[in-house]
Short mmCIF file of C-alpha atoms in Angstrom, two decimals:
data_model
loop_
_atom_site.label_atom_id
_atom_site.label_comp_id
_atom_site.label_asym_id
_atom_site.label_seq_id
_atom_site.Cartn_x
_atom_site.Cartn_y
_atom_site.Cartn_z
CA MET A 1 29.95 -6.57 16.42
CA ASN A 2 32.47 -5.56 13.88
CA HIS A 3 33.35 -6.91 10.35
CA ASP A 4 35.66 -9.67 11.64
CA ASP A 5 32.81 -10.85 13.86
CA LEU A 6 30.35 -10.56 10.88
CA ARG A 7 32.62 -13.02 8.92
CA HIS A 8 32.30 -15.62 11.59
CA TRP A 9 28.55 -15.13 12.21
CA SER A 10 27.71 -14.96 8.53
CA LYS A 11 29.10 -18.61 8.33
CA VAL A 12 27.11 -19.58 11.34
CA ALA A 13 24.06 -18.02 9.68
CA ALA A 14 24.65 -19.83 6.44
CA ASP A 15 24.91 -23.13 8.33
CA TRP A 16 21.72 -22.37 10.15
CA ALA A 17 19.98 -21.49 6.98
CA HIS A 18 21.08 -24.72 5.31
CA GLU A 19 19.70 -26.69 8.31
CA TYR A 20 16.49 -24.69 8.36
CA HIS A 21 15.77 -25.37 4.65
CA SER A 22 16.78 -29.05 4.93
CA THR A 23 14.32 -29.61 7.85
CA LEU A 24 11.39 -27.47 6.70
CA ARG A 25 9.26 -30.54 5.92
CA ASP A 26 9.41 -31.54 9.54
CA ARG A 27 7.96 -28.15 10.71
CA PRO A 28 4.43 -27.15 10.75
CA VAL A 29 3.91 -24.73 7.93
CA ARG A 30 2.08 -22.11 10.03
CA ALA A 31 3.13 -21.01 13.48
CA PRO A 32 0.83 -22.63 16.13
CA LEU A 33 0.80 -19.49 18.28
CA VAL A 34 -1.51 -16.89 19.69
CA PRO A 35 -0.99 -13.06 19.43
CA GLY A 36 1.44 -11.76 21.85
CA ALA A 37 3.30 -15.00 22.29
CA ILE A 38 6.49 -13.68 20.58
CA ALA A 39 6.37 -10.16 22.07
CA GLY A 40 5.95 -11.61 25.42
CA GLN A 41 9.41 -13.26 25.09
CA LEU A 42 11.16 -9.90 24.46
CA PRO A 43 12.34 -7.37 27.09
CA ALA A 44 10.16 -4.32 27.46
CA LEU A 45 13.01 -1.98 26.99
CA PRO A 46 16.22 -1.95 24.82
CA PRO A 47 19.50 -2.80 26.42
CA GLU A 48 21.73 -0.01 27.78
CA GLU A 49 24.91 -2.05 27.15
CA ALA A 50 26.07 -4.08 24.15
CA GLU A 51 25.19 -7.82 24.18
CA THR A 52 27.32 -10.52 22.65
CA PRO A 53 26.68 -11.89 19.25
CA GLU A 54 26.26 -15.37 20.91
CA ALA A 55 23.48 -14.16 23.13
CA ILE A 56 21.66 -12.41 20.22
CA PHE A 57 21.89 -15.45 17.83
CA ALA A 58 20.83 -17.81 20.69
CA ASP A 59 17.69 -15.75 21.20
CA PHE A 60 17.03 -15.69 17.50
CA ALA A 61 17.16 -19.40 17.21
CA ARG A 62 15.12 -19.89 20.40
CA ILE A 63 12.41 -17.38 19.53
CA VAL A 64 12.03 -16.60 15.92
CA PRO A 65 11.84 -19.83 13.76
CA ASP A 66 9.08 -21.36 15.78
CA GLY A 67 7.18 -18.05 15.65
CA MET A 68 7.16 -17.96 11.71
CA THR A 69 4.87 -19.05 9.11
CA HIS A 70 7.35 -20.71 6.84
CA TRP A 71 6.92 -19.22 3.35
CA GLN A 72 9.60 -21.45 1.94
CA HIS A 73 7.95 -24.58 3.15
CA PRO A 74 7.43 -26.97 0.26
CA ARG A 75 3.81 -27.52 1.41
CA PHE A 76 2.99 -23.72 1.56
CA PHE A 77 -0.11 -23.51 -0.75
CA ALA A 78 -1.66 -20.35 0.61
CA TYR A 79 -1.81 -16.94 -1.05
CA PHE A 80 0.83 -16.97 -3.69
CA PRO A 81 4.37 -17.88 -2.66
CA ALA A 82 7.10 -15.34 -2.07
CA ASN A 83 9.82 -17.59 -3.36
CA ALA A 84 13.49 -17.47 -2.60
CA SER A 85 15.76 -19.74 -4.73
CA PRO A 86 19.15 -20.39 -3.42
CA ALA A 87 20.75 -18.37 -6.17
CA SER A 88 18.43 -15.49 -5.17
CA MET A 89 19.37 -15.75 -1.54
CA LEU A 90 23.12 -15.63 -2.50
CA ALA A 91 22.50 -12.48 -4.55
CA GLU A 92 20.65 -10.88 -1.56
CA GLN A 93 23.52 -11.61 0.65
CA LEU A 94 25.87 -9.68 -1.71
CA THR A 95 23.28 -6.84 -1.96
CA ASN A 96 22.98 -6.60 1.77
CA ALA A 97 26.83 -6.54 2.10
CA MET A 98 27.13 -3.60 -0.32
CA ALA A 99 24.07 -1.93 1.14
CA ALA A 100 23.78 0.65 -1.48
CA ASN A 101 20.86 3.07 -2.09
CA ALA A 102 20.31 2.92 -5.70
CA LEU A 103 18.28 6.16 -5.93
CA ILE A 104 19.98 7.69 -9.02
CA TRP A 105 22.43 6.35 -11.54
CA GLN A 106 25.51 7.87 -9.98
CA THR A 107 24.90 6.41 -6.55
CA SER A 108 24.90 2.88 -8.14
CA PRO A 109 25.53 2.63 -11.82
CA ALA A 110 25.70 -1.12 -11.81
CA ALA A 111 22.27 -1.35 -10.12
CA THR A 112 20.62 0.90 -12.60
CA GLU A 113 22.18 -0.64 -15.65
CA ILE A 114 21.69 -4.23 -14.64
CA GLU A 115 18.07 -3.36 -13.88
CA GLN A 116 17.68 -2.06 -17.37
CA VAL A 117 19.04 -5.21 -18.76
CA MET A 118 17.08 -7.56 -16.56
CA VAL A 119 13.82 -5.81 -17.65
CA ARG A 120 14.83 -6.34 -21.28
CA TRP A 121 15.72 -10.07 -20.49
CA LEU A 122 12.46 -10.62 -18.77
CA GLY A 123 10.33 -8.87 -21.37
CA SER A 124 12.00 -11.20 -24.06
CA ALA A 125 11.31 -14.17 -21.90
CA LEU A 126 7.65 -13.27 -21.62
CA GLY A 127 7.27 -12.74 -25.38
CA LEU A 128 6.67 -9.01 -25.08
CA PRO A 129 7.56 -7.01 -28.11
CA GLU A 130 10.75 -4.87 -28.30
CA GLY A 131 10.15 -1.33 -27.13
CA PHE A 132 8.83 -2.04 -23.61
CA VAL A 133 10.97 -0.71 -20.86
CA GLY A 134 10.45 -0.86 -17.22
CA THR A 135 11.57 -0.87 -13.52
CA ILE A 136 11.67 -3.09 -10.55
CA HIS A 137 9.38 -2.06 -7.65
CA ASP A 138 9.02 -3.72 -4.26
CA THR A 139 5.56 -5.15 -4.86
CA ALA A 140 2.75 -5.00 -7.42
CA THR A 141 0.84 -2.69 -5.07
CA THR A 142 3.45 0.05 -5.65
CA ALA A 143 3.48 -0.66 -9.41
CA THR A 144 -0.29 -0.39 -9.64
CA LEU A 145 -0.20 2.81 -7.52
CA SER A 146 2.36 4.34 -9.93
CA ALA A 147 0.24 3.31 -12.92
CA VAL A 148 -2.98 4.76 -11.35
CA LEU A 149 -1.19 8.05 -10.39
CA THR A 150 0.15 8.35 -13.94
CA MET A 151 -3.37 7.70 -15.50
CA ARG A 152 -4.73 10.31 -13.07
CA GLU A 153 -2.36 12.94 -14.29
CA GLN A 154 -2.83 12.08 -17.99
CA ALA A 155 -6.58 12.61 -17.44
CA LEU A 156 -5.91 15.99 -15.68
CA GLY A 157 -3.42 17.26 -18.19
CA PHE A 158 -0.81 16.72 -15.47
CA ALA A 159 -2.42 19.66 -13.41
CA GLY A 160 -3.14 17.56 -10.44
CA LEU A 161 0.48 17.62 -9.53
CA THR A 162 0.40 21.37 -8.96
CA GLU A 163 -3.16 22.25 -8.42
CA GLY A 164 -4.46 19.25 -6.43
CA LEU A 165 -7.71 17.47 -7.05
CA SER A 166 -10.11 19.81 -5.28
CA GLY A 167 -12.70 21.24 -7.61
CA GLY A 168 -11.48 19.22 -10.49
CA PRO A 169 -13.50 16.69 -12.50
CA VAL A 170 -14.71 13.41 -11.08
CA LEU A 171 -12.24 10.78 -12.47
CA ARG A 172 -13.35 7.22 -13.12
CA PHE A 173 -11.38 4.05 -13.25
CA TYR A 174 -12.58 0.62 -14.49
CA ALA A 175 -11.78 -2.80 -13.26
CA SER A 176 -13.59 -6.15 -12.62
CA ALA A 177 -14.31 -7.55 -9.19
CA GLU A 178 -11.64 -10.09 -9.88
CA THR A 179 -8.81 -7.62 -9.63
CA HIS A 180 -6.64 -7.54 -6.55
CA SER A 181 -7.44 -5.24 -3.61
CA SER A 182 -4.34 -3.29 -4.44
CA VAL A 183 -6.28 -1.68 -7.22
CA ASP A 184 -8.78 -0.49 -4.59
CA LYS A 185 -5.95 0.74 -2.47
CA ALA A 186 -4.32 2.63 -5.40
CA VAL A 187 -7.54 4.61 -6.20
CA ARG A 188 -7.91 5.43 -2.49
CA VAL A 189 -4.37 6.57 -2.09
CA ALA A 190 -4.41 8.49 -5.36
CA GLY A 191 -7.30 10.53 -4.18
CA ILE A 192 -9.73 9.12 -6.71
CA GLY A 193 -12.02 7.57 -4.06
CA GLN A 194 -13.42 4.07 -3.82
CA ARG A 195 -16.77 4.89 -5.28
CA ASN A 196 -14.97 6.12 -8.48
CA LEU A 197 -13.52 2.59 -9.18
CA VAL A 198 -16.22 1.04 -11.38
CA LYS A 199 -16.41 -2.62 -10.98
CA VAL A 200 -17.37 -3.81 -14.44
CA PRO A 201 -19.56 -6.87 -14.80
CA THR A 202 -17.96 -10.11 -15.85
CA ASP A 203 -19.05 -12.86 -18.12
CA ALA A 204 -19.67 -16.56 -17.39
CA GLY A 205 -15.93 -17.12 -17.29
CA PHE A 206 -15.49 -14.34 -14.81
CA SER A 207 -13.70 -12.17 -17.35
CA MET A 208 -14.45 -8.45 -17.77
CA ASP A 209 -17.23 -8.09 -20.30
CA PRO A 210 -16.01 -5.61 -23.03
CA ALA A 211 -19.38 -4.48 -23.88
CA ALA A 212 -20.08 -3.80 -20.20
CA LEU A 213 -16.90 -1.77 -20.08
CA ALA A 214 -17.89 0.41 -23.01
CA ALA A 215 -21.33 0.91 -21.53
CA ALA A 216 -19.85 1.96 -18.23
CA ILE A 217 -17.50 4.44 -19.87
CA ALA A 218 -20.32 5.85 -22.04
CA ALA A 219 -22.60 6.30 -18.98
CA ASP A 220 -19.99 8.09 -17.00
CA ARG A 221 -19.34 10.53 -19.90
CA ALA A 222 -22.88 11.23 -20.30
CA ALA A 223 -22.97 11.89 -16.46
CA GLY A 224 -20.30 14.54 -16.72
CA MET A 225 -17.50 12.38 -15.22
CA ARG A 226 -14.10 11.90 -16.80
CA PRO A 227 -13.00 8.30 -17.53
CA ALA A 228 -9.25 8.11 -16.77
CA GLY A 229 -8.00 4.50 -17.07
CA VAL A 230 -8.77 0.75 -17.20
CA ILE A 231 -7.03 -1.89 -14.98
CA LEU A 232 -7.27 -5.39 -16.28
CA CYS A 233 -6.79 -8.68 -14.57
CA ALA A 234 -4.43 -11.47 -15.85
CA GLY A 235 -4.63 -14.16 -13.14
CA GLY A 236 -6.70 -12.85 -10.30
CA THR A 237 -5.75 -13.69 -6.66
CA SER A 238 -9.09 -15.15 -5.72
CA ILE A 239 -9.72 -17.83 -8.44
CA GLY A 240 -7.12 -16.85 -11.09
CA ALA A 241 -9.51 -15.13 -13.43
CA PHE A 242 -8.33 -13.62 -16.70
CA ASP A 243 -9.96 -10.65 -18.38
CA ARG A 244 -10.46 -10.67 -22.09
CA ILE A 245 -7.29 -8.55 -22.45
CA ALA A 246 -7.28 -7.87 -26.32
CA GLU A 247 -11.04 -7.04 -26.41
CA CYS A 248 -10.96 -4.76 -23.34
CA ILE A 249 -7.85 -2.98 -24.52
CA ALA A 250 -9.56 -2.39 -27.81
CA VAL A 251 -12.51 -0.73 -26.00
CA ALA A 252 -10.19 1.35 -23.87
CA LYS A 253 -8.13 2.50 -26.91
CA ALA A 254 -11.28 3.47 -28.73
CA GLU A 255 -12.10 5.64 -25.73
CA GLY A 256 -8.66 7.05 -25.55
CA LEU A 257 -7.98 5.45 -22.16
CA PRO A 258 -4.61 4.08 -21.02
CA VAL A 259 -4.56 0.47 -19.72
CA HIS A 260 -2.66 -1.20 -16.84
CA VAL A 261 -2.56 -5.05 -16.67
CA ASP A 262 -2.09 -6.70 -13.32
CA ALA A 263 -0.45 -10.03 -14.01
CA ALA A 264 1.40 -10.13 -10.68
CA TRP A 265 1.07 -13.91 -10.24
CA ALA A 266 0.26 -15.36 -13.67
CA GLY A 267 2.70 -13.08 -15.55
CA SER A 268 5.57 -15.48 -14.51
CA ALA A 269 3.86 -18.35 -16.33
CA MET A 270 4.10 -16.52 -19.61
CA ILE A 271 7.73 -17.63 -19.90
CA CYS A 272 5.92 -20.75 -21.36
CA PRO A 273 4.82 -19.95 -24.97
CA GLU A 274 1.93 -22.38 -24.79
CA LEU A 275 0.26 -20.27 -22.02
CA ARG A 276 0.53 -16.80 -23.66
CA HIS A 277 -2.89 -17.17 -25.20
CA LEU A 278 -4.27 -16.36 -21.64
CA TRP A 279 -3.15 -12.80 -21.91
CA ALA A 280 -3.37 -12.53 -25.68
CA GLY A 281 -3.34 -8.79 -26.67
CA VAL A 282 -1.32 -7.67 -23.71
CA GLU A 283 1.21 -6.01 -25.97
CA GLY A 284 -1.50 -3.29 -26.44
CA ALA A 285 -1.24 -2.30 -22.70
CA ASP A 286 0.61 0.81 -21.56
CA SER A 287 1.61 -0.81 -18.28
CA ILE A 288 2.00 -4.29 -17.22
CA VAL A 289 3.11 -5.60 -13.84
CA MET A 290 4.36 -9.11 -12.86
CA ASN A 291 6.18 -10.42 -9.89
CA PRO A 292 9.18 -12.87 -10.39
CA HIS A 293 9.22 -13.30 -6.62
CA LYS A 294 5.88 -15.16 -6.95
CA TRP A 295 6.82 -17.94 -9.35
CA LEU A 296 10.26 -17.48 -10.83
CA GLY A 297 12.37 -17.77 -7.61
CA ALA A 298 13.59 -14.26 -7.32
CA GLN A 299 13.41 -13.50 -3.59
CA PHE A 300 10.73 -11.18 -2.28
CA ASP A 301 10.58 -8.33 -3.06
CA CYS A 302 10.94 -8.11 -6.82
CA SER A 303 8.04 -6.67 -8.88
CA VAL A 304 8.60 -5.76 -12.49
CA GLN A 305 6.55 -3.01 -14.28
CA PHE A 306 6.76 -2.86 -18.03
CA LEU A 307 5.97 0.43 -19.70
CA ARG A 308 5.27 1.24 -23.34
CA ASP A 309 6.33 4.73 -22.81
CA PRO A 310 7.87 5.76 -19.42
CA GLY A 311 7.48 9.46 -20.20
CA PRO A 312 4.12 9.96 -18.57
CA GLN A 313 5.10 7.99 -15.44
CA VAL A 314 8.39 9.87 -15.05
CA ARG A 315 6.61 13.20 -15.58
CA THR A 316 4.17 12.14 -12.81
CA LEU A 317 6.64 10.77 -10.29
CA GLY A 318 9.91 12.31 -11.11
CA LEU A 319 11.48 15.18 -9.21
CA ARG A 320 15.07 16.21 -9.76
CA PRO A 321 16.27 18.74 -7.24
CA THR A 322 19.80 19.99 -7.60
CA TYR A 323 21.20 17.50 -5.03
CA LEU A 324 19.80 14.65 -7.24
CA GLU A 325 21.43 15.76 -10.42
CA THR A 326 24.43 13.99 -12.04
CA ALA A 327 26.60 16.55 -13.53
CA GLY A 328 26.97 16.27 -17.30
CA ARG A 329 24.31 13.50 -17.45
CA GLU A 330 20.95 15.19 -18.08
CA GLU A 331 19.40 12.27 -19.95
CA ILE A 332 20.53 9.63 -17.47
CA VAL A 333 17.93 7.12 -16.19
CA ASN A 334 17.31 7.64 -12.44
CA PHE A 335 14.76 4.90 -11.43
CA ASN A 336 13.51 6.80 -8.40
CA GLU A 337 11.73 8.97 -10.97
CA TRP A 338 9.78 5.95 -12.18
CA THR A 339 8.25 4.98 -8.81
CA VAL A 340 7.06 6.38 -5.47
CA PRO A 341 10.06 5.85 -3.09
CA LEU A 342 13.16 7.87 -3.47
CA GLY A 343 15.33 5.25 -1.91
CA ARG A 344 15.77 1.98 -3.90
CA ARG A 345 17.41 -1.42 -3.14
CA PHE A 346 19.63 -3.23 -5.66
CA ARG A 347 16.81 -5.74 -6.59
CA ALA A 348 18.07 -6.51 -10.10
CA LEU A 349 21.00 -8.57 -8.81
CA LYS A 350 18.90 -11.39 -7.60
CA LEU A 351 16.97 -11.49 -10.78
CA TRP A 352 20.16 -11.66 -12.73
CA PHE A 353 21.54 -14.57 -10.51
CA THR A 354 18.18 -16.50 -10.65
CA LEU A 355 17.73 -16.26 -14.45
CA ARG A 356 21.33 -17.43 -14.91
CA ALA A 357 21.42 -20.16 -12.27
CA TYR A 358 18.24 -21.90 -13.51
CA GLY A 359 17.91 -20.77 -17.02
CA LEU A 360 14.42 -20.27 -18.81
CA ALA A 361 14.26 -23.87 -19.54
CA GLY A 362 14.59 -24.76 -15.71
CA LEU A 363 12.08 -22.19 -14.67
CA ARG A 364 9.55 -23.36 -17.37
CA GLU A 365 9.96 -26.92 -16.12
CA ARG A 366 8.94 -25.71 -12.68
CA VAL A 367 5.92 -23.78 -13.82
CA ARG A 368 4.75 -26.59 -16.04
CA ASN A 369 5.14 -29.18 -13.20
CA HIS A 370 3.23 -27.03 -10.70
CA ILE A 371 0.34 -26.80 -13.25
CA VAL A 372 0.34 -30.50 -13.89
CA TRP A 373 0.49 -31.36 -10.19
CA ALA A 374 -2.35 -28.92 -9.32
CA GLN A 375 -4.56 -30.58 -11.83
CA GLU A 376 -3.69 -34.03 -10.36
CA ALA A 377 -4.55 -32.72 -6.83
CA ARG A 378 -7.83 -31.34 -8.19
CA ASP A 379 -8.78 -34.61 -9.75
CA ALA A 380 -7.90 -36.61 -6.52
CA LEU A 381 -9.72 -34.12 -4.26
CA ALA A 382 -12.80 -34.48 -6.37
CA GLN A 383 -12.91 -38.14 -5.59
CA LEU A 384 -13.20 -37.44 -1.85
CA PRO A 385 -16.68 -37.73 -0.29
CA GLY A 386 -18.02 -34.29 0.82
CA ILE A 387 -15.56 -32.34 -1.26
CA ASN A 388 -16.79 -30.19 -4.18
CA ILE A 389 -14.51 -28.56 -6.70
CA VAL A 390 -15.82 -25.02 -6.96
CA THR A 391 -13.54 -23.43 -9.58
CA GLU A 392 -11.33 -25.36 -11.95
CA PRO A 393 -7.66 -24.87 -12.13
CA SER A 394 -6.41 -21.63 -13.70
CA LEU A 395 -2.86 -22.49 -14.23
CA SER A 396 -1.98 -23.94 -10.72
CA LEU A 397 -4.80 -22.33 -8.76
CA PHE A 398 -8.22 -23.94 -8.00
CA THR A 399 -10.76 -23.81 -5.15
CA PHE A 400 -12.84 -26.38 -3.39
CA ALA A 401 -15.56 -26.44 -0.56
CA ALA A 402 -17.43 -28.77 1.80
CA ALA A 403 -21.16 -28.82 1.71
CA THR A 404 -21.73 -25.65 3.67
CA ASP A 405 -19.74 -22.53 4.56
CA ALA A 406 -19.53 -23.56 8.22
CA GLU A 407 -18.18 -26.96 7.28
CA THR A 408 -15.64 -25.43 4.91
CA GLU A 409 -14.61 -23.03 7.47
CA ALA A 410 -14.07 -25.69 9.94
CA LEU A 411 -12.23 -27.98 7.59
CA LEU A 412 -9.81 -25.14 6.78
CA ALA A 413 -9.20 -24.57 10.43
CA ARG A 414 -8.52 -28.24 10.87
CA ILE A 415 -5.98 -28.20 7.81
CA ASN A 416 -3.98 -25.36 9.08
CA ASP A 417 -3.97 -26.45 12.66
CA ASP A 418 -2.74 -29.88 11.51
CA GLY A 419 0.51 -28.23 10.31
CA ARG A 420 1.30 -30.35 7.34
CA LEU A 421 -0.14 -27.88 4.90
CA TYR A 422 -1.13 -24.26 4.70
CA LEU A 423 -4.19 -23.18 2.60
CA THR A 424 -6.18 -19.94 2.55
CA GLN A 425 -9.76 -19.01 1.78
CA THR A 426 -11.77 -16.68 -0.42
CA ARG A 427 -15.23 -15.93 -1.31
CA HIS A 428 -16.60 -16.74 -4.75
CA GLN A 429 -20.10 -15.82 -5.80
CA GLY A 430 -20.85 -15.47 -2.03
CA ARG A 431 -19.52 -18.87 -1.14
CA TYR A 432 -16.77 -19.46 1.35
CA VAL A 433 -14.18 -21.65 -0.46
CA ILE A 434 -10.66 -22.96 0.07
CA ARG A 435 -7.90 -21.97 -2.30
CA VAL A 436 -5.10 -24.34 -3.54
CA GLN A 437 -2.14 -22.61 -5.25
CA VAL A 438 0.87 -24.57 -6.23
CA GLY A 439 3.98 -22.61 -6.78
CA GLN A 440 6.57 -23.00 -4.11
CA PHE A 441 10.00 -23.19 -5.71
CA ASP A 442 11.21 -26.52 -4.15
CA CYS A 443 7.84 -28.35 -3.92
CA THR A 444 7.50 -31.90 -5.37
CA ARG A 445 4.71 -33.84 -6.60
CA ASP A 446 4.62 -35.76 -3.30
CA ASP A 447 4.30 -32.44 -1.52
CA VAL A 448 1.32 -31.30 -3.66
CA MET A 449 -0.51 -34.79 -3.31
CA MET A 450 -0.06 -34.33 0.50
CA ILE A 451 -2.95 -31.98 0.13
CA VAL A 452 -5.28 -34.90 -0.68
CA LYS A 453 -3.77 -37.12 2.06
CA VAL A 454 -4.22 -34.52 4.72
CA ILE A 455 -7.77 -33.70 3.82
CA ALA A 456 -8.67 -37.40 3.51
CA ASP A 457 -7.16 -37.96 6.95
CA LEU A 458 -9.01 -35.13 8.49
CA MET A 459 -12.38 -36.02 7.04
CA GLY A 460 -12.05 -39.79 7.53
#
């Protein structure tokens, strides 16, 4: 395949993509397959000779689509969505065509500078005060790891980078049980250790209890351990819980501890001013992460980390050997120094296209619709015999269950095997429950209300 072939097959692929999206509602959301079904259709060894584009594309069309869970399906209500607006897909085509590695400014000046502007645009859209800067990571997992590594080094006076952690003080981090598992992964990968992530008790609303946070920090100091940082939750994955951001930040600041706020999902909703009370006080955080790919239509992956002061993170993660210097540009921003990977994709382009193609007004309308439709689905489900609403909607996320865990698990299996919907499960206060999360970019009210119809059909 050469570039002339690519021009033809790109058009074929664009036509295929159009048909794919226009027929998604006719497909089961989740692939009805068993492990090994796809691998069994592939040869055991790679080809010795080149194959034709026709043969390659035919095998793609035959094997891949029916083996995928369709994340862009308008009735994908599982996990959180990884959205891909048409404008974002167009930007990704252009990014793929240029195929740049934006590791430092001089390797892709436009990528770096558009990223800087997009972070400012998005910060303004979220109501964050001027002064926050930031960068675009792949996912919130990387952003949270970057924040935890930075807090670790601040607690160690940046000695961990050279001396390691062996023989050093026991560092302690604080989060509630409602935070995402990426926080647990971060403390493991950062060498802190799982048992040094303190899960602070929550109140009746499943928010971190500020008094319990203060007590945990005091107890650790008394035991000779060194508190290093606090991770707060703004829209947890399980039930959408929000910590009491302002109060918990006040405790952390009184103790001299930095704060990272995980708003990976719910942060997008803060483009709606009437929702910002949910994370009131967030401007006091040192680090905030939110994912435009979850609710704003920027294609996965696109995770934005806002930083009050990038200095500590750059000091933690930055390395600038001679071969990564830009002559005469000592103070230039090189975003690889703000995150873990050296290589970086041009992720800002899809954010630029998306924000322009739909405007903040259009994106707000989608978010508001999803919240309203989720409430309507919750109300209709509550009328079905045998269905119990377990947690009320937090934005567009709520949970429900049948009478017993076994019945709930069996119901979820029937829902997902049916194919018209895709839902997932969690455990809340020891109970097995089914999550409903509305946020797919192209879903309609009819798609959302299909949740009620399917469950009524299956229980009828």
